[in-house]
Short mmCIF file of the C-alpha atoms (twelve columns), coordinates in Angstrom:
data_MODEL
# 
_entry.id   MODEL 
# 
loop_
_atom_site.group_PDB 
_atom_site.id 
_atom_site.type_symbol 
_atom_site.label_atom_id 
_atom_site.label_alt_id 
_atom_site.label_comp_id 
_atom_site.label_asym_id 
_atom_site.label_seq_id 
_atom_site.Cartn_x 
_atom_site.Cartn_y 
_atom_site.Cartn_z 
_atom_site.pdbx_PDB_model_num 
ATOM 1   C CA . ALA A 1   8.280   -2.354  -14.769 1 
ATOM 2   C CA . VAL A 2   10.644  -5.033  -16.101 1 
ATOM 3   C CA . SER A 3   13.549  -3.943  -18.266 1 
ATOM 4   C CA . LEU A 4   13.532  -5.689  -21.656 1 
ATOM 5   C CA . LYS A 5   17.264  -5.055  -21.864 1 
ATOM 6   C CA . ASP A 6   18.527  -6.939  -18.809 1 
ATOM 7   C CA . GLY A 7   15.447  -8.226  -16.949 1 
ATOM 8   C CA . ASP A 8   15.812  -5.856  -13.994 1 
ATOM 9   C CA . LEU A 9   12.694  -5.053  -11.967 1 
ATOM 10  C CA . LEU A 10  12.306  -1.266  -11.813 1 
ATOM 11  C CA . VAL A 11  10.176  1.173   -9.843  1 
ATOM 12  C CA . ALA A 12  9.093   4.456   -11.458 1 
ATOM 13  C CA . SER A 13  9.825   7.525   -9.321  1 
ATOM 14  C CA . PRO A 14  7.533   9.425   -9.503  1 
ATOM 15  C CA . PRO A 15  4.901   7.480   -11.494 1 
ATOM 16  C CA . PHE A 16  4.231   10.478  -13.792 1 
ATOM 17  C CA . GLY A 17  5.949   13.543  -15.242 1 
ATOM 18  C CA . ASN A 18  9.759   13.469  -15.389 1 
ATOM 19  C CA . VAL A 19  10.096  9.811   -14.475 1 
ATOM 20  C CA . SER A 20  13.287  8.089   -13.351 1 
ATOM 21  C CA . TYR A 21  13.602  4.380   -12.664 1 
ATOM 22  C CA . LYS A 22  15.223  2.725   -9.659  1 
ATOM 23  C CA . PRO A 23  16.112  -0.979  -9.342  1 
ATOM 24  C CA . ALA A 24  13.679  -2.673  -6.962  1 
ATOM 25  C CA . HIS A 25  16.016  -5.486  -5.928  1 
ATOM 26  C CA . PRO A 26  19.600  -5.827  -4.656  1 
ATOM 27  C CA . ASP A 27  22.288  -6.572  -7.196  1 
ATOM 28  C CA . ALA A 28  23.302  -10.183 -7.708  1 
ATOM 29  C CA . ALA A 29  26.184  -9.934  -5.216  1 
ATOM 30  C CA . GLN A 30  23.801  -8.944  -2.393  1 
ATOM 31  C CA . SER A 31  20.948  -11.314 -3.188  1 
ATOM 32  C CA . PRO A 32  20.394  -14.467 -1.085  1 
ATOM 33  C CA . GLY A 33  19.564  -16.364 -4.299  1 
ATOM 34  C CA . ASN A 34  23.140  -17.650 -4.482  1 
ATOM 35  C CA . ALA A 35  22.275  -20.021 -1.639  1 
ATOM 36  C CA . MET A 36  19.277  -21.518 -3.440  1 
ATOM 37  C CA . GLY A 37  21.130  -23.865 -5.718  1 
ATOM 38  C CA . ARG A 38  20.969  -21.843 -8.919  1 
ATOM 39  C CA . ASP A 39  23.638  -22.001 -11.619 1 
ATOM 40  C CA . SER A 40  26.349  -19.509 -10.649 1 
ATOM 41  C CA . ASP A 41  27.154  -18.875 -14.336 1 
ATOM 42  C CA . THR A 42  23.665  -17.549 -15.063 1 
ATOM 43  C CA . PHE A 43  22.764  -16.125 -11.647 1 
ATOM 44  C CA . GLY A 44  22.028  -12.392 -11.897 1 
ATOM 45  C CA . GLN A 45  21.224  -12.501 -15.606 1 
ATOM 46  C CA . ASN A 46  17.687  -11.479 -16.642 1 
ATOM 47  C CA . ASP A 47  16.318  -12.571 -13.290 1 
ATOM 48  C CA . GLY A 48  15.353  -9.301  -11.596 1 
ATOM 49  C CA . VAL A 49  11.811  -10.423 -10.723 1 
ATOM 50  C CA . LEU A 50  13.096  -13.689 -9.232  1 
ATOM 51  C CA . ARG A 51  15.744  -11.870 -7.187  1 
ATOM 52  C CA . TRP A 52  13.066  -9.496  -5.866  1 
ATOM 53  C CA . PHE A 53  10.912  -12.430 -4.696  1 
ATOM 54  C CA . GLU A 54  13.926  -14.185 -3.174  1 
ATOM 55  C CA . GLU A 55  14.887  -11.078 -1.211  1 
ATOM 56  C CA . TYR A 56  11.312  -10.540 -0.042  1 
ATOM 57  C CA . ALA A 57  10.942  -14.194 1.030   1 
ATOM 58  C CA . SER A 58  14.301  -14.057 2.807   1 
ATOM 59  C CA . ARG A 59  13.257  -10.974 4.766   1 
ATOM 60  C CA . LEU A 60  9.896   -12.471 5.714   1 
ATOM 61  C CA . ALA A 61  11.626  -15.616 7.004   1 
ATOM 62  C CA . ALA A 62  14.138  -13.527 8.979   1 
ATOM 63  C CA . GLY A 63  11.380  -11.562 10.756  1 
ATOM 64  C CA . TRP A 64  11.986  -8.184  9.115   1 
ATOM 65  C CA . TYR A 65  8.245   -7.521  8.925   1 
ATOM 66  C CA . GLU A 66  5.279   -8.262  11.162  1 
ATOM 67  C CA . VAL A 67  1.603   -8.964  10.627  1 
ATOM 68  C CA . ALA A 68  -0.492  -6.080  11.956  1 
ATOM 69  C CA . PRO A 69  -4.015  -4.630  11.611  1 
ATOM 70  C CA . LEU A 70  -4.513  -2.409  8.578   1 
ATOM 71  C CA . HIS A 71  -6.394  0.133   10.702  1 
ATOM 72  C CA . GLU A 72  -6.797  0.925   14.403  1 
ATOM 73  C CA . PHE A 73  -10.506 0.085   14.274  1 
ATOM 74  C CA . PRO A 74  -11.817 -3.082  15.991  1 
ATOM 75  C CA . TYR A 75  -11.910 -6.185  13.791  1 
ATOM 76  C CA . SER A 76  -9.641  -4.574  11.210  1 
ATOM 77  C CA . LYS A 77  -8.124  -6.997  8.732   1 
ATOM 78  C CA . LYS A 78  -4.465  -7.863  9.179   1 
ATOM 79  C CA . ALA A 79  -1.691  -7.699  6.610   1 
ATOM 80  C CA . ILE A 80  2.093   -7.664  6.358   1 
ATOM 81  C CA . ASN A 81  3.365   -4.323  7.646   1 
ATOM 82  C CA . LEU A 82  6.282   -3.270  5.425   1 
ATOM 83  C CA . PHE A 83  7.968   -1.049  8.020   1 
ATOM 84  C CA . PRO A 84  11.064  -3.086  9.008   1 
ATOM 85  C CA . VAL A 85  11.168  -4.129  12.668  1 
ATOM 86  C CA . LYS A 86  14.810  -5.214  12.814  1 
ATOM 87  C CA . PRO A 87  17.979  -3.137  13.304  1 
ATOM 88  C CA . PRO A 88  19.684  -1.263  11.829  1 
ATOM 89  C CA . VAL A 89  16.527  0.109   10.167  1 
ATOM 90  C CA . MET A 90  14.519  0.054   13.396  1 
ATOM 91  C CA . VAL A 91  16.122  1.941   16.279  1 
ATOM 92  C CA . SER A 92  14.982  2.260   19.896  1 
ATOM 93  C CA . ALA A 93  15.752  4.151   23.094  1 
ATOM 94  C CA . VAL A 94  14.340  4.270   26.639  1 
ATOM 95  C CA . THR A 95  14.080  7.443   28.739  1 
ATOM 96  C CA . ARG A 96  12.768  7.109   32.302  1 
ATOM 97  C CA . GLY A 97  10.885  3.961   31.352  1 
ATOM 98  C CA . VAL A 98  9.283   5.342   28.187  1 
ATOM 99  C CA . MET A 99  10.426  3.436   25.103  1 
ATOM 100 C CA . VAL A 100 10.476  4.955   21.631  1 
ATOM 101 C CA . ARG A 101 10.958  2.754   18.567  1 
ATOM 102 C CA . ALA A 102 11.380  4.241   15.105  1 
ATOM 103 C CA . THR A 103 11.563  2.707   11.632  1 
ATOM 104 C CA . VAL A 104 11.465  4.157   8.142   1 
ATOM 105 C CA . LEU A 105 10.266  3.194   4.662   1 
ATOM 106 C CA . TYR A 106 11.198  4.826   1.354   1 
ATOM 107 C CA . ALA A 107 8.247   5.552   -0.971  1 
ATOM 108 C CA . PRO A 108 9.639   6.203   -4.472  1 
ATOM 109 C CA . GLU A 109 6.201   6.538   -6.061  1 
ATOM 110 C CA . VAL A 110 5.392   9.745   -4.138  1 
ATOM 111 C CA . VAL A 111 6.642   13.181  -5.152  1 
ATOM 112 C CA . GLY A 112 8.604   14.650  -2.224  1 
ATOM 113 C CA . GLY A 113 10.298  17.880  -3.254  1 
ATOM 114 C CA . PRO A 114 13.456  18.179  -5.388  1 
ATOM 115 C CA . ILE A 115 14.323  14.519  -4.796  1 
ATOM 116 C CA . PRO A 116 11.609  12.141  -6.065  1 
ATOM 117 C CA . GLY A 117 10.152  10.033  -3.307  1 
ATOM 118 C CA . ILE A 118 9.467   10.572  0.356   1 
ATOM 119 C CA . PHE A 119 10.428  8.778   3.558   1 
ATOM 120 C CA . SER A 120 7.568   7.468   5.630   1 
ATOM 121 C CA . TYR A 121 8.444   6.794   9.257   1 
ATOM 122 C CA . SER A 122 6.642   4.830   11.952  1 
ATOM 123 C CA . ILE A 123 7.020   5.775   15.638  1 
ATOM 124 C CA . ARG A 124 6.003   3.591   18.593  1 
ATOM 125 C CA . PHE A 125 5.603   4.646   22.238  1 
ATOM 126 C CA . SER A 126 5.249   2.381   25.270  1 
ATOM 127 C CA . LEU A 127 5.569   2.721   29.049  1 
ATOM 128 C CA . LEU A 128 7.601   -0.147  30.486  1 
ATOM 129 C CA . SER A 129 6.943   -2.175  33.635  1 
ATOM 130 C CA . GLU A 130 7.921   -0.909  37.087  1 
ATOM 131 C CA . SER A 131 11.143  -2.957  37.134  1 
ATOM 132 C CA . ASP A 132 12.151  -1.643  33.704  1 
ATOM 133 C CA . GLN A 133 11.311  1.916   34.754  1 
ATOM 134 C CA . LEU A 134 13.623  1.481   37.744  1 
ATOM 135 C CA . ALA A 135 16.409  0.106   35.509  1 
ATOM 136 C CA . HIS A 136 16.240  3.205   33.298  1 
ATOM 137 C CA . TRP A 137 15.640  5.800   36.018  1 
ATOM 138 C CA . PRO A 138 18.302  8.560   35.776  1 
ATOM 139 C CA . ALA A 139 20.096  9.649   38.946  1 
ATOM 140 C CA . THR A 140 19.342  13.285  38.074  1 
ATOM 141 C CA . ALA A 141 15.594  12.605  38.413  1 
ATOM 142 C CA . GLY A 142 15.828  12.048  42.164  1 
ATOM 143 C CA . PRO A 143 14.341  9.077   44.068  1 
ATOM 144 C CA . PHE A 144 12.554  6.533   41.888  1 
ATOM 145 C CA . ARG A 145 8.810   7.011   41.430  1 
ATOM 146 C CA . ARG A 146 6.721   4.365   39.724  1 
ATOM 147 C CA . MET A 147 4.804   5.965   36.882  1 
ATOM 148 C CA . THR A 148 1.315   4.559   36.358  1 
ATOM 149 C CA . SER A 149 0.663   6.752   33.331  1 
ATOM 150 C CA . VAL A 150 2.315   9.378   31.157  1 
ATOM 151 C CA . GLN A 151 0.871   11.544  28.396  1 
ATOM 152 C CA . LEU A 152 2.456   13.093  25.328  1 
ATOM 153 C CA . GLN A 153 2.522   16.876  25.060  1 
ATOM 154 C CA . THR A 154 4.759   17.932  22.155  1 
ATOM 155 C CA . ARG A 155 7.144   16.655  19.502  1 
ATOM 156 C CA . HIS A 156 10.454  18.081  18.249  1 
ATOM 157 C CA . TRP A 157 12.208  16.745  15.128  1 
ATOM 158 C CA . ILE A 158 15.588  17.614  13.600  1 
ATOM 159 C CA . ILE A 159 16.162  16.611  9.966   1 
ATOM 160 C CA . ARG A 160 19.824  16.336  8.987   1 
ATOM 161 C CA . ASP A 161 21.859  15.985  5.804   1 
ATOM 162 C CA . GLN A 162 24.190  13.071  5.083   1 
ATOM 163 C CA . ASN A 163 26.912  14.751  7.176   1 
ATOM 164 C CA . GLY A 164 24.616  14.977  10.195  1 
ATOM 165 C CA . LEU A 165 24.178  18.753  9.935   1 
ATOM 166 C CA . PRO A 166 20.680  20.146  10.697  1 
ATOM 167 C CA . VAL A 167 18.739  21.314  7.636   1 
ATOM 168 C CA . ASP A 168 15.235  21.592  9.101   1 
ATOM 169 C CA . GLU A 169 13.338  21.487  12.394  1 
ATOM 170 C CA . VAL A 170 9.731   20.546  13.050  1 
ATOM 171 C CA . GLN A 171 7.925   21.013  16.359  1 
ATOM 172 C CA . GLY A 172 4.345   21.090  17.478  1 
ATOM 173 C CA . ASP A 173 1.693   19.772  19.829  1 
ATOM 174 C CA . GLY A 174 1.025   16.034  19.976  1 
ATOM 175 C CA . VAL A 175 1.388   13.743  16.974  1 
ATOM 176 C CA . ILE A 176 -1.135  13.516  14.116  1 
ATOM 177 C CA . GLY A 177 -3.559  15.464  16.314  1 
ATOM 178 C CA . LYS A 178 -3.353  12.974  19.197  1 
ATOM 179 C CA . PHE A 179 -1.963  13.061  22.741  1 
ATOM 180 C CA . PRO A 180 -1.619  9.391   23.700  1 
ATOM 181 C CA . ILE A 181 -1.724  8.243   27.328  1 
ATOM 182 C CA . LEU A 182 0.604   5.322   28.083  1 
ATOM 183 C CA . THR A 183 0.266   2.834   30.946  1 
ATOM 184 C CA . PRO A 184 2.719   0.115   32.110  1 
ATOM 185 C CA . GLY A 185 2.345   -3.010  30.003  1 
ATOM 186 C CA . GLY A 186 -0.299  -1.356  27.852  1 
ATOM 187 C CA . PRO A 187 -0.306  -1.532  24.056  1 
ATOM 188 C CA . GLU A 188 2.157   0.506   22.048  1 
ATOM 189 C CA . PHE A 189 0.858   3.708   20.533  1 
ATOM 190 C CA . ILE A 190 1.890   3.670   16.862  1 
ATOM 191 C CA . TYR A 191 1.671   6.450   14.331  1 
ATOM 192 C CA . GLN A 192 3.089   7.176   10.873  1 
ATOM 193 C CA . SER A 193 4.097   10.383  9.171   1 
ATOM 194 C CA . CYS A 194 6.499   11.375  6.396   1 
ATOM 195 C CA . THR A 195 9.286   13.728  5.398   1 
ATOM 196 C CA . HIS A 196 11.615  14.386  2.472   1 
ATOM 197 C CA . LEU A 197 15.160  15.575  1.911   1 
ATOM 198 C CA . GLU A 198 15.870  18.885  0.195   1 
ATOM 199 C CA . ASN A 199 19.377  17.959  -0.976  1 
ATOM 200 C CA . GLY A 200 20.668  14.510  -1.797  1 
ATOM 201 C CA . ASP A 201 19.112  11.122  -1.184  1 
ATOM 202 C CA . ARG A 202 20.710  10.414  2.218   1 
ATOM 203 C CA . GLY A 203 20.184  11.985  5.598   1 
ATOM 204 C CA . PHE A 204 19.119  11.431  9.196   1 
ATOM 205 C CA . MET A 205 16.322  12.319  11.579  1 
ATOM 206 C CA . ASP A 206 16.190  12.452  15.375  1 
ATOM 207 C CA . GLY A 207 14.487  14.404  18.132  1 
ATOM 208 C CA . TYR A 208 12.513  14.090  21.316  1 
ATOM 209 C CA . PHE A 209 8.963   13.899  22.625  1 
ATOM 210 C CA . ARG A 210 7.822   15.828  25.702  1 
ATOM 211 C CA . PHE A 211 5.746   13.825  28.191  1 
ATOM 212 C CA . VAL A 212 4.236   14.541  31.585  1 
ATOM 213 C CA . GLU A 213 3.750   12.090  34.444  1 
ATOM 214 C CA . GLY A 214 0.054   11.393  34.910  1 
ATOM 215 C CA . THR A 215 -2.012  13.214  32.295  1 
ATOM 216 C CA . ASN A 216 -2.067  16.701  30.830  1 
ATOM 217 C CA . ARG A 217 -5.225  17.444  32.809  1 
ATOM 218 C CA . ASN A 218 -4.080  15.814  36.051  1 
ATOM 219 C CA . PRO A 219 -0.267  15.746  36.228  1 
ATOM 220 C CA . THR A 220 1.248   13.654  39.013  1 
ATOM 221 C CA . GLY A 221 4.871   14.563  38.364  1 
ATOM 222 C CA . PRO A 222 7.201   16.667  36.226  1 
ATOM 223 C CA . ILE A 223 7.417   17.166  32.486  1 
ATOM 224 C CA . PHE A 224 10.339  15.301  30.854  1 
ATOM 225 C CA . ASP A 225 11.791  14.750  27.380  1 
ATOM 226 C CA . VAL A 226 11.965  11.301  25.805  1 
ATOM 227 C CA . ILE A 227 14.696  10.828  23.226  1 
ATOM 228 C CA . CYS A 228 14.028  9.452   19.765  1 
ATOM 229 C CA . PRO A 229 17.362  8.076   18.523  1 
ATOM 230 C CA . ARG A 230 18.752  9.060   15.150  1 
ATOM 231 C CA . PHE A 231 17.578  6.954   12.199  1 
ATOM 232 C CA . ARG A 232 18.675  6.937   8.574   1 
ATOM 233 C CA . LEU A 233 16.831  8.416   5.626   1 
ATOM 234 C CA . GLU A 234 18.282  6.743   2.546   1 
ATOM 235 C CA . VAL A 235 17.216  4.912   -0.581  1 
ATOM 236 C CA . PRO A 236 17.554  1.193   0.224   1 
ATOM 237 C CA . PRO A 237 18.768  -1.513  -2.191  1 
ATOM 238 C CA . PHE A 238 15.378  -3.235  -2.021  1 
ATOM 239 C CA . LEU A 239 12.063  -1.509  -2.908  1 
ATOM 240 C CA . TYR A 240 8.473   -2.710  -2.695  1 
# 
């Protein structure tokens, strides 16, 4: 919606019931539009839609988003994936050659408990090359062993408040009903899920994933935990 009062572009959260409205664009001080030759006396006045497009175009040009298939099926159409792929929103960590990348997206249009909106997160797993495995091999794991495959067993999440204190834990087998097998140089396994905060509109999430060398059916080495670094759950200044 566009405010008739000041021209701000607003997003309804949630889109029904007891609706509140959040600005969908940064304020004038944060917008890159200042660099586009517009009159500084009128910049930020009744131009919410324009500032939204400027911010979106600026992020596309800076590589915040990537083009990816809409579905995992062959020949799926591609589109702009709105999960940011740049820090500080995207975080990453490597444990024994297994890389985890995490990014998050706020969805104000979805009801998510006491606080309107939910946080959708995207997690990516990959098994690095032999040289990268060696570079990240911990001394406590003994002599280096090249891993030709690893398979996910379980997940463990900790959801935290804005002070970093745990407020909830989630654990279970696999992710979205799957137990991906990773191979060196193979494609990333990517999945999405969601969560919400019980109190406040800021928090954090972190955890670990339990893998086994080889496969669950035919293990070739020990079970080990792969860290997912902490990422922020907060309402951003720019909404889609």
